[in-house]
Amino acid sequence: MDFKPTYTPEQEAFRKEVRSWLEAHVPNVEGDRDSDENYAKYRQLGRDLGARGWLRPTVSKDYGGGGLNFEQSVILYEEMDQYGLGLPPYYDSGGWLGGASILVWGTEEQKQRFLPPIFKGEVVTWQLLTAPEAGSDLAGTKTDAIRDGDDYVINGTKIYVGGSHKPDMLWTFTRTDPTGPRHKNTSWFMIPTDTPGVTIVPMDLLGDGGEGIGASVKNTVYFEDARVSAKNLVGGVNNGWQVATTHLELEHGGGGSIGRNKWFERAVQWSKTEKRNGRPLIEDAEARDRLADIFVLTEVSRLFGLRNYWMNRTHQKMSYEGSQSSYYRKLTGLDITTNLQELFGPASLINGGGFDFSEGTLDAYHRSAITALHPGGTADVQKVLMARRMGLGRDEAEAAGKTVE
Amino acid sequence: MDFKPTYTPEQEAFRKEVRSWLEAHVPNVEGDRDSDENYAKYRQLGRDLGARGWLRPTVSKDYGGGGLNFEQSVILYEEMDQYGLGLPPYYDSGGWLGGASILVWGTEEQKQRFLPPIFKGEVVTWQLLTAPEAGSDLAGTKTDAIRDGDDYVINGTKIYVGGSHKPDMLWTFTRTDPTGPRHKNTSWFMIPTDTPGVTIVPMDLLGDGGEGIGASVKNTVYFEDARVSAKNLVGGVNNGWQVATTHLELEHGGGGSIGRNKWFERAVQWSKTEKRNGRPLIEDAEARDRLADIFVLTEVSRLFGLRNYWMNRTHQKMSYEGSQSSYYRKLTGLDITTNLQELFGPASLINGGGFDFSEGTLDAYHRSAITALHPGGTADVQKVLMARRMGLGRDEAEAAGKTVE
Amino acid sequence: MDLSLSETQLMLRKTVEDFIARDANRDKLIELQQTPRGYSDEIWRAASELGWVGMMIPEQYGGGGSDFSTTAVVYEALGKGPVPGPMFSSGILAGQVILQAGSEEQKKQFLPSIASGDIVATLAMTEPDYQWGPAGVRLRPTESGDQYVLNGTKLFVYDGHVADWLIVAIRTGDGADDISLLMVDTKAAGVSARKLDGFTTSESEITFSNVKVPKANLLGKVNGVKAALDRALLYATPILCAYKVGGGQGVFEMAVQYSRDRVQFGRPIGRFQFVQNHIVQLVNHLDAARWTLNEALWKLDTGQDARVGVHLAKTLASEGYRKACDYSHEVHAGTGIMRSYGLTLYTRQSRSLYAALGDPRYHRKQIANLIETIE
Amino acid sequence: MDLSLSETQLMLRKTVEDFIARDANRDKLIELQQTPRGYSDEIWRAASELGWVGMMIPEQYGGGGSDFSTTAVVYEALGKGPVPGPMFSSGILAGQVILQAGSEEQKKQFLPSIASGDIVATLAMTEPDYQWGPAGVRLRPTESGDQYVLNGTKLFVYDGHVADWLIVAIRTGDGADDISLLMVDTKAAGVSARKLDGFTTSESEITFSNVKVPKANLLGKVNGVKAALDRALLYATPILCAYKVGGGQGVFEMAVQYSRDRVQFGRPIGRFQFVQNHIVQLVNHLDAARWTLNEALWKLDTGQDARVGVHLAKTLASEGYRKACDYSHEVHAGTGIMRSYGLTLYTRQSRSLYAALGDPRYHRKQIANLIETIE
C-alpha cells in the first residue's frame, strides 16, 4: 500500500505550477469568509480555476473539466487543502453532485449545455432534496411537476437548501406521476433560479453562521407554478430516482476527501497559546489526554475519507464505505466537540470579544456538529444504507450507486 | 422521598430477629459455592427460610409465603444481602417467576397444589423458555403439547435451562394448537422433572462456572413423548402467552432488587491489597479514576433496581422501568469489565494460582458480562419492550404485564 | 422507603406547570430567546412572588425554607420549560453562599431582598484562565485603607449582566484555598458587564476597573471561606441538576411525541428501531441523572454525607442533558434545528450549563478523591 | 497513492486461507481449544515451513525478509482463523528483539532456528506487580562470577510454557530504563513454566529458582537495550494489530452470515435495525483499526516516524477487537456463547490480547506524550 502518490518529476513540476498559481490567485481574506466581499473573491477563484480545468480536474475537457489523471487531481486537492479550501473553493456541492448525475444520466446535448458552465465555475448550482413532508423518505416528495406543452409546471416546497449567496441554477427531483408507483414516479430537473414562481427564503436554524464559504444560511425554496422546459428533464421521465442514486452515493460520502486533520491541528495550536494557571494548556496532562482523544477520532475520519477518495477515483468496487465515512464523521462530531469543550472550557462556546480565542469557529463547530447529523442523509439513513450494502438479512448485498469521477 | 425505610421499633426488633436467625442458619462455606456439598447447604437454608415464610416474605401465608409487609421484606432482603445472598438463597428463579404466574393465572386448586412447596423451599423449579428455533421470538416455539385423554403429550427441545443441580419441577409453554394464530396457540405447563421422556443434558458455554449458586451450568431439555396431566395446564388452554406476560415482566427486571454495589466494593477492596510498583493500587490516580468510573456505572444500576423494587412492591404503575434496568445492567456489564481489566491488568483474567487475587470471580464476571446479554430477553428485546411501553410511534403506550407481589 | 413525591410537592409542581402553560410556554420562550436579556418580567415576577427564587432561603430571612427535595421539584419543572432567568443564580446559588459565608447582619441585609426578587445577586468566581474551583481564582485586589481595589475580569458569570450584586471570589493569599468573597454592587464605579454571545445562555463577562469596595463587604473572614463555599456549592449544585433533569425530561417528551406524529415511509418514525434506540438511550441517560439526583437530595435532607452523591448527580446531569439533546436531535432530524421549533432552547442550555459549577470530568475526579468515604 | 494489496500479498493471503480451510478450520480450532497446548503440530509445521514464523527475519538469518505490510497480510489472515500458536511471540516479537538488541553472533545463533521453527522463543517482560513497559521490570538478578542468578517470577508471558528460550527483561540499575535482556534456556535448572487458566489464551507464569545464566547470554549491553527494545516493540506491535484486525474480520463475517441465516419473527434477523446497528458499529470499529494500521505499516515500510501511528493502531485494534466481539455476540445471542459454535474463540482472544504489548490507555497516553511530533 501507498498512502501518498509517488510523484514523477513531471508531476512534481505540475505541483510547482499549481503552487505558484495558487499563491497568485487564492485571495487573502480577513474575517468572515462568507461576507459578500469575501464570497465574491472565492467565487472569482472558482472561475479562475475553472478556466484552467482545475475545478473538476479529472472530468473530461469536453465538458469543462481538466482531463487530468488521478495523481494530478491529488496534487490539486493537496495544494488547495494547504489553504483550507476544497474544489470548488466555495459552496457548490450542488454543482458537484448534480454535475455527476448529469454526466451519468444526461443526453449528450444536456451534458454540453449544463456541464461546462458548472465545471468552469461560471455557474453555481444548489441541490434541492429535502421537503417538509419528505426528509429521510426522499422518494416521498410531494413536489409535483406536471407536463404542459413543452414545459413542466412545478409546485411544492423544498427546505434546507443552499446557502447565503443566491445561485444561478437549481436542481431537484419531483413527482411527474403523482399517483404512480414509488421510486418510478419522479423525474430530475435543472431549473434556472430566475424562473418565475421560484422564491427563496432564508430559514432560521441552529447552525446558522458556520465556517463554510457561502454556507452560513439555509433556505426554503417555494415553487408556485414555476415553468421549466422539458429539455431540462435529465435521465428520462419517471426515472428520477435512478438519477438520484448517483448524487446520493456521492453525498453519502462515496466521493471521499483528502485533507489534513483540521480540528486536531487547531486544538494543538490553541493549546499552545491558551493558558491555565499561567502555563500553556498543552503542558497540562489532562489537556494532552483530550488532545489524544481528539486525534484518535479525527484520524479515523481522515483515513475513511482518504480511503473513499482513492476507491472512488480509481474505480474500486464500493460497498458501505461512503455511508460509513459519513456516519462516522456525523457521530464523532458530537464526541469531538465534547472533548473540545472539556479541553478549552466555557471559552469554547463564546463568539466574539477578547476571550473568543477561536474567532467563533468553535461556537460554530459546536452547533454544526449537531446540525450536521442530518443533511446528506441522516445518521440513521447512513446506517440503513450500510446495512443494505453489507446485505444484512439479505441474500445479496445492494450495489453502490453509479458515479463517474 | 425516602430511600430507606424508617423503621418502627417493632420493625427494628424484626431486624434483630432476622439477623440472629441468619447468623445461626446461613452456612459457612469455603470455595466454590456451587459444589455439591455447598449447594446442599444453601438448599437447606432455603428450606429453613421457607419454613418460616421468609423465602417469599410478602406472599400470603395461604400459599406458603410469609404474609409480611413491604418494610419487613426490605429488612429481609437487606439482611440477606449482607451475606451476598438473595431470596431464594440458591438458584430458583424458576420458582420465583413461575410462582408469580401461577399466583396470577392459576386456579385455586393449582395454587394450593403448586405454590406452598415452591414458597416453602421444598421444591426447586426451572423455567424453560428458549428453544433452538425460538430465542427472542419466544412465541415462535415449536415444542408441541397435544391433548391425549386426560394428558398432554409434549415433544420438543428447550435450551439455556436451569443450572448445575437438577430441580424437582419444570415449567414451559408449548403450542397446544400448532396451526393456530400466533400468541393464541400456546399453553403453560408445570411438569415434574421425573416425567418419563424428559432428558436433561448440560451445555458447553462460555459462561460456565459463574458465581451463582447452582447456576454454573446451563442445560438442554428434551421432551420425547412426555405425558403431563391436563391438571398441570395453568391459565387456560391456548392462553399461555398471557400467563407468560407475568413472569416475563418480572424477568425483564420489573421486580427490582435491593443490594449493595458489589463490584465497586470488591474493586475498592482489591485496590487496597493489589500493588503497583510497591504501592497499593488505590494510591494511583489512574486507578482511582477507574474506580470512579466503575462507581458511576454500578450506582445507576443499583438505583434502577431499587426504584423497581419499590415500584413493584408498592404497586406503582410501571412502564419501561423493568426492561430499562435489565438493559442498563446488561450493557454496562461490558463497560464495567473493561474498566476492571484496565484497573487490575491481565491478572483480572486469571483463574487459579497465586496471582488470582479475585479467586476466579473476575474471570467469571468477564465471561458472564457477555453471556448475560441474552437470557431473560436479549438486550435488543429489552429495547423493543421499552419502546412499546413508552408508546414510540404508537397512539398508546403498552401496559406492563400483571404481577402480584 | 417511599420514592414518590409528597402531595405538597405535586401541588407545587402543578403551580409551575400552570404558570409555564400560561406565561412561559414554548412559543413565548422561542420569542424570548431573541431578546437581549433572555427572560421576561412575567417570569421574574412569578418566580419571585410564588416563592421559587427564595424557596431555599430560611424563613427568618424572608424565604420559603424548603428542603432540598421540594426545591428540586420546582427547579425541575422550571428546567422542563425551560424557563430562563436568574432564579438559580440569585435565589439558590448566591443565596446559599451568603447564607453559609455571611454574617448575621449580611444575611439580614441581602437574603430578604434576594428572596423577594427585589435584587438579583450572582456568584462571580471563574476567570479567563478558566479552571473551576477556588484554585482558579486569581483576581487579587490591592488594599487602600479600609477598601479593596479591584482590577481584572471575571468570566462566564451566569446572569452577571442583570445582577445588582456580585459575590466576587478574590485571591487574598498564596495557599490554594486562600480566597475571600466580596459583595460588589454592580452600580459601583468601574464595574461593567457584558453578556457573552455564542452557544451560551446567560454567561457574562465582568470587568473591574479600579473598583473600590469597602472591606466591610467581605462575606466571612479573609482566607476563611473555603468551607462555607464548599457547603454552599454542595447545597446549590443539586438544584442546578434538577433544572437540567427537567430539561432532559422536556426533550424526552418532545422526542416521544415526534415519534408518533412524524410519518416517513408510511409509518410513524417511532416504529423504526433506529429511532427507538435513540429514545431508549435518551431515557436511560435521563433516568440515571434523575435517580442519582433523587438519592443525593434525600441524603442532604436527612443530614447524611452527600458529597459523593452530589458529584455523581452532577456528572450524570451534565453528561445526560447533553446526550439527551443529542438523541432528541437525532429523532427530530431537520425539524429539531429550526429555531422556531423549540428543541434548540434546550440544546443551548445543555452546552452552556455543561461546565456550570464544574464539568463532568471535574466531578468524576472529586468522586475519585473521595473513594474511601463511600460506604 | 495505491491502497490495494499487491499480487504477492494476495497470493500469500490465499496460501494462509487455503491452509486454514484444510488444517485449521473452525471445527479443528474448537477441538484444539480443549487441548493443553492449544495448537497443533500441523499448524506449527505449516507456519514454519511456509515461512510465516520467520517472515520478518532478514534473509541472511534464514528468514523471509518481508516488509511490514506483507507480514501484516499473513498475520491478519492467521488472526481471522483465529489460528493459535507461538508464531507471533517467537517469530515476530522475540525475533525482533534479538534482531534489534543482539550481537551478530547471537543473531546467527538464534534467528535461523526461530525462523525454521526449530526453537520457540518469547519475551518475558511483565511481572506480578504488573505494569507494561520497562518501568514494570523489577526482577533483579544477583551476580556470581560470570553468571547471573535469577530468583522471581515473570507473569503473563505469552507462550512461555511452550518456549525453548526466554528473553528475560531484568533490572540491572535504578534508573527507569536501566534494564537488560537475558537469553534463558527453559531447560535450565530452576526454570518452571505454568500455563495460566482463565479468560486467557497462551499466557503463562515463569518461575526462576536459583537459575544460573552466563553473562554471555546478555542481549546487547547492560542497561543499554532500551532503544533497541523500543524499536523491536515498534516493529512487532503492528503485526499483533494485524492479527487482531483479522480476528475482527472473522467475527464480522460471522455476524453478517448469521444475520442472513437466523430467522425470528418470520424474517432474517438482519432486517431488524437493532441488529443492523450492532453490525454497523462492529464494522466501524473494525475499519478504524484496519485503516490506522494500514497507514502505520506504510509509514514503517517507507522509513517514516511511525510511533504515533503504531500507538494509534494498537489503541484501536485492542478496543476494536473487543467491541467487535461484543457486537457479534449481540447479533448471535445465545448461539454465540456455545463453545461448539466458534465465536468464543475470538472473544477469548479479544480479552487476552487486550493488554498484550500495552492496553489502550497505555497507548493513548503515548500519543498524548508525542502530541508535538504529529505533523
mmCIF file of N, CA, C and O in Angstrom, chain B residues 341-369:
data_model
loop_
_atom_site.group_PDB
_atom_site.id
_atom_site.type_symbol
_atom_site.label_atom_id
_atom_site.label_comp_id
_atom_site.label_asym_id
_atom_site.label_seq_id
_atom_site.Cartn_x
_atom_site.Cartn_y
_atom_site.Cartn_z
ATOM 1 N N GLN B 341 -10.648 -4.637 33.906
ATOM 2 C CA GLN B 341 -9.433 -5.167 33.296
ATOM 3 C C GLN B 341 -8.352 -4.093 33.206
ATOM 4 O O GLN B 341 -7.169 -4.363 33.443
ATOM 5 N N GLU B 342 -8.746 -2.873 32.901
ATOM 6 C CA GLU B 342 -7.758 -1.797 32.834
ATOM 7 C C GLU B 342 -7.222 -1.458 34.226
ATOM 8 O O GLU B 342 -6.085 -1.048 34.386
ATOM 9 N N LEU B 343 -8.067 -1.635 35.217
ATOM 10 C CA LEU B 343 -7.660 -1.345 36.590
ATOM 11 C C LEU B 343 -6.686 -2.386 37.117
ATOM 12 O O LEU B 343 -5.628 -2.056 37.643
ATOM 13 N N PHE B 344 -7.032 -3.638 36.963
ATOM 14 C CA PHE B 344 -6.232 -4.696 37.585
ATOM 15 C C PHE B 344 -5.285 -5.402 36.612
ATOM 16 O O PHE B 344 -4.512 -6.257 37.017
ATOM 17 N N GLY B 345 -5.371 -5.056 35.326
ATOM 18 C CA GLY B 345 -4.461 -5.653 34.365
ATOM 19 C C GLY B 345 -4.807 -7.101 34.074
ATOM 20 O O GLY B 345 -5.879 -7.597 34.451
ATOM 21 N N PRO B 346 -3.881 -7.796 33.399
ATOM 22 C CA PRO B 346 -4.147 -9.171 32.958
ATOM 23 C C PRO B 346 -4.475 -10.120 34.106
ATOM 24 O O PRO B 346 -5.119 -11.143 33.884
ATOM 25 N N ALA B 347 -4.047 -9.789 35.321
ATOM 26 C CA ALA B 347 -4.346 -10.687 36.442
ATOM 27 C C ALA B 347 -5.850 -10.860 36.622
ATOM 28 O O ALA B 347 -6.309 -11.850 37.192
ATOM 29 N N SER B 348 -6.610 -9.898 36.120
ATOM 30 C CA SER B 348 -8.072 -9.989 36.273
ATOM 31 C C SER B 348 -8.670 -11.095 35.412
ATOM 32 O O SER B 348 -9.833 -11.426 35.562
ATOM 33 N N LEU B 349 -7.871 -11.641 34.493
ATOM 34 C CA LEU B 349 -8.393 -12.713 33.624
ATOM 35 C C LEU B 349 -8.051 -14.095 34.143
ATOM 36 O O LEU B 349 -8.585 -15.098 33.673
ATOM 37 N N ILE B 350 -7.140 -14.158 35.092
ATOM 38 C CA ILE B 350 -6.603 -15.454 35.542
ATOM 39 C C ILE B 350 -7.575 -16.144 36.483
ATOM 40 O O ILE B 350 -8.225 -15.518 37.302
ATOM 41 N N ASN B 351 -7.623 -17.458 36.350
ATOM 42 C CA ASN B 351 -8.439 -18.246 37.265
ATOM 43 C C ASN B 351 -7.571 -19.346 37.874
ATOM 44 O O ASN B 351 -7.213 -20.309 37.198
ATOM 45 N N GLY B 352 -7.238 -19.181 39.130
ATOM 46 C CA GLY B 352 -6.436 -20.191 39.821
ATOM 47 C C GLY B 352 -4.987 -19.782 39.955
ATOM 48 O O GLY B 352 -4.458 -18.992 39.169
ATOM 49 N N GLY B 353 -4.349 -20.243 40.987
ATOM 50 C CA GLY B 353 -2.935 -19.939 41.216
ATOM 51 C C GLY B 353 -2.783 -18.705 42.075
ATOM 52 O O GLY B 353 -3.749 -17.970 42.334
ATOM 53 N N GLY B 354 -1.565 -18.472 42.493
ATOM 54 C CA GLY B 354 -1.296 -17.432 43.490
ATOM 55 C C GLY B 354 -1.619 -16.020 43.058
ATOM 56 O O GLY B 354 -1.812 -15.145 43.891
ATOM 57 N N PHE B 355 -1.654 -15.786 41.753
ATOM 58 C CA PHE B 355 -1.869 -14.406 41.317
ATOM 59 C C PHE B 355 -3.331 -14.105 40.992
ATOM 60 O O PHE B 355 -3.660 -13.037 40.524
ATOM 61 N N ASP B 356 -4.172 -15.079 41.255
ATOM 62 C CA ASP B 356 -5.601 -14.885 41.021
ATOM 63 C C ASP B 356 -6.205 -14.240 42.264
ATOM 64 O O ASP B 356 -6.824 -14.904 43.093
ATOM 65 N N PHE B 357 -5.992 -12.938 42.393
ATOM 66 C CA PHE B 357 -6.395 -12.247 43.630
ATOM 67 C C PHE B 357 -7.907 -12.242 43.851
ATOM 68 O O PHE B 357 -8.373 -12.084 44.963
ATOM 69 N N SER B 358 -8.681 -12.408 42.760
ATOM 70 C CA SER B 358 -10.143 -12.336 42.907
ATOM 71 C C SER B 358 -10.757 -13.712 43.109
ATOM 72 O O SER B 358 -11.974 -13.839 43.132
ATOM 73 N N GLU B 359 -9.903 -14.729 43.225
ATOM 74 C CA GLU B 359 -10.382 -16.109 43.358
ATOM 75 C C GLU B 359 -11.341 -16.494 42.234
ATOM 76 O O GLU B 359 -12.392 -17.096 42.465
ATOM 77 N N GLY B 360 -10.969 -16.101 41.053
ATOM 78 C CA GLY B 360 -11.729 -16.521 39.877
ATOM 79 C C GLY B 360 -12.995 -15.721 39.618
ATOM 80 O O GLY B 360 -13.618 -15.873 38.575
ATOM 81 N N THR B 361 -13.381 -14.862 40.549
ATOM 82 C CA THR B 361 -14.654 -14.154 40.346
ATOM 83 C C THR B 361 -14.571 -13.167 39.179
ATOM 84 O O THR B 361 -15.554 -12.939 38.483
ATOM 85 N N LEU B 362 -13.399 -12.577 38.977
ATOM 86 C CA LEU B 362 -13.278 -11.627 37.867
ATOM 87 C C LEU B 362 -13.293 -12.352 36.524
ATOM 88 O O LEU B 362 -13.897 -11.873 35.564
ATOM 89 N N ASP B 363 -12.612 -13.485 36.464
ATOM 90 C CA ASP B 363 -12.685 -14.289 35.238
ATOM 91 C C ASP B 363 -14.143 -14.607 34.927
ATOM 92 O O ASP B 363 -14.618 -14.420 33.797
ATOM 93 N N ALA B 364 -14.866 -15.044 35.952
ATOM 94 C CA ALA B 364 -16.272 -15.398 35.752
ATOM 95 C C ALA B 364 -17.082 -14.179 35.318
ATOM 96 O O ALA B 364 -17.944 -14.266 34.433
ATOM 97 N N TYR B 365 -16.787 -13.035 35.904
ATOM 98 C CA TYR B 365 -17.553 -11.830 35.551
ATOM 99 C C TYR B 365 -17.251 -11.398 34.116
ATOM 100 O O TYR B 365 -18.151 -11.002 33.378
ATOM 101 N N HIS B 366 -15.978 -11.467 33.744
ATOM 102 C CA HIS B 366 -15.629 -11.120 32.363
ATOM 103 C C HIS B 366 -16.471 -11.936 31.389
ATOM 104 O O HIS B 366 -16.955 -11.416 30.384
ATOM 105 N N ARG B 367 -16.624 -13.223 31.684
ATOM 106 C CA ARG B 367 -17.372 -14.074 30.773
ATOM 107 C C ARG B 367 -18.876 -13.880 30.920
ATOM 108 O O ARG B 367 -19.606 -13.826 29.936
ATOM 109 N N SER B 368 -19.315 -13.744 32.166
ATOM 110 C CA SER B 368 -20.765 -13.649 32.353
ATOM 111 C C SER B 368 -21.302 -12.299 31.876
ATOM 112 O O SER B 368 -22.469 -12.182 31.534
ATOM 113 N N ALA B 369 -20.437 -11.280 31.840
ATOM 114 C CA ALA B 369 -20.898 -9.999 31.288
ATOM 115 C C ALA B 369 -21.310 -10.183 29.829
ATOM 116 O O ALA B 369 -22.188 -9.482 29.327
#
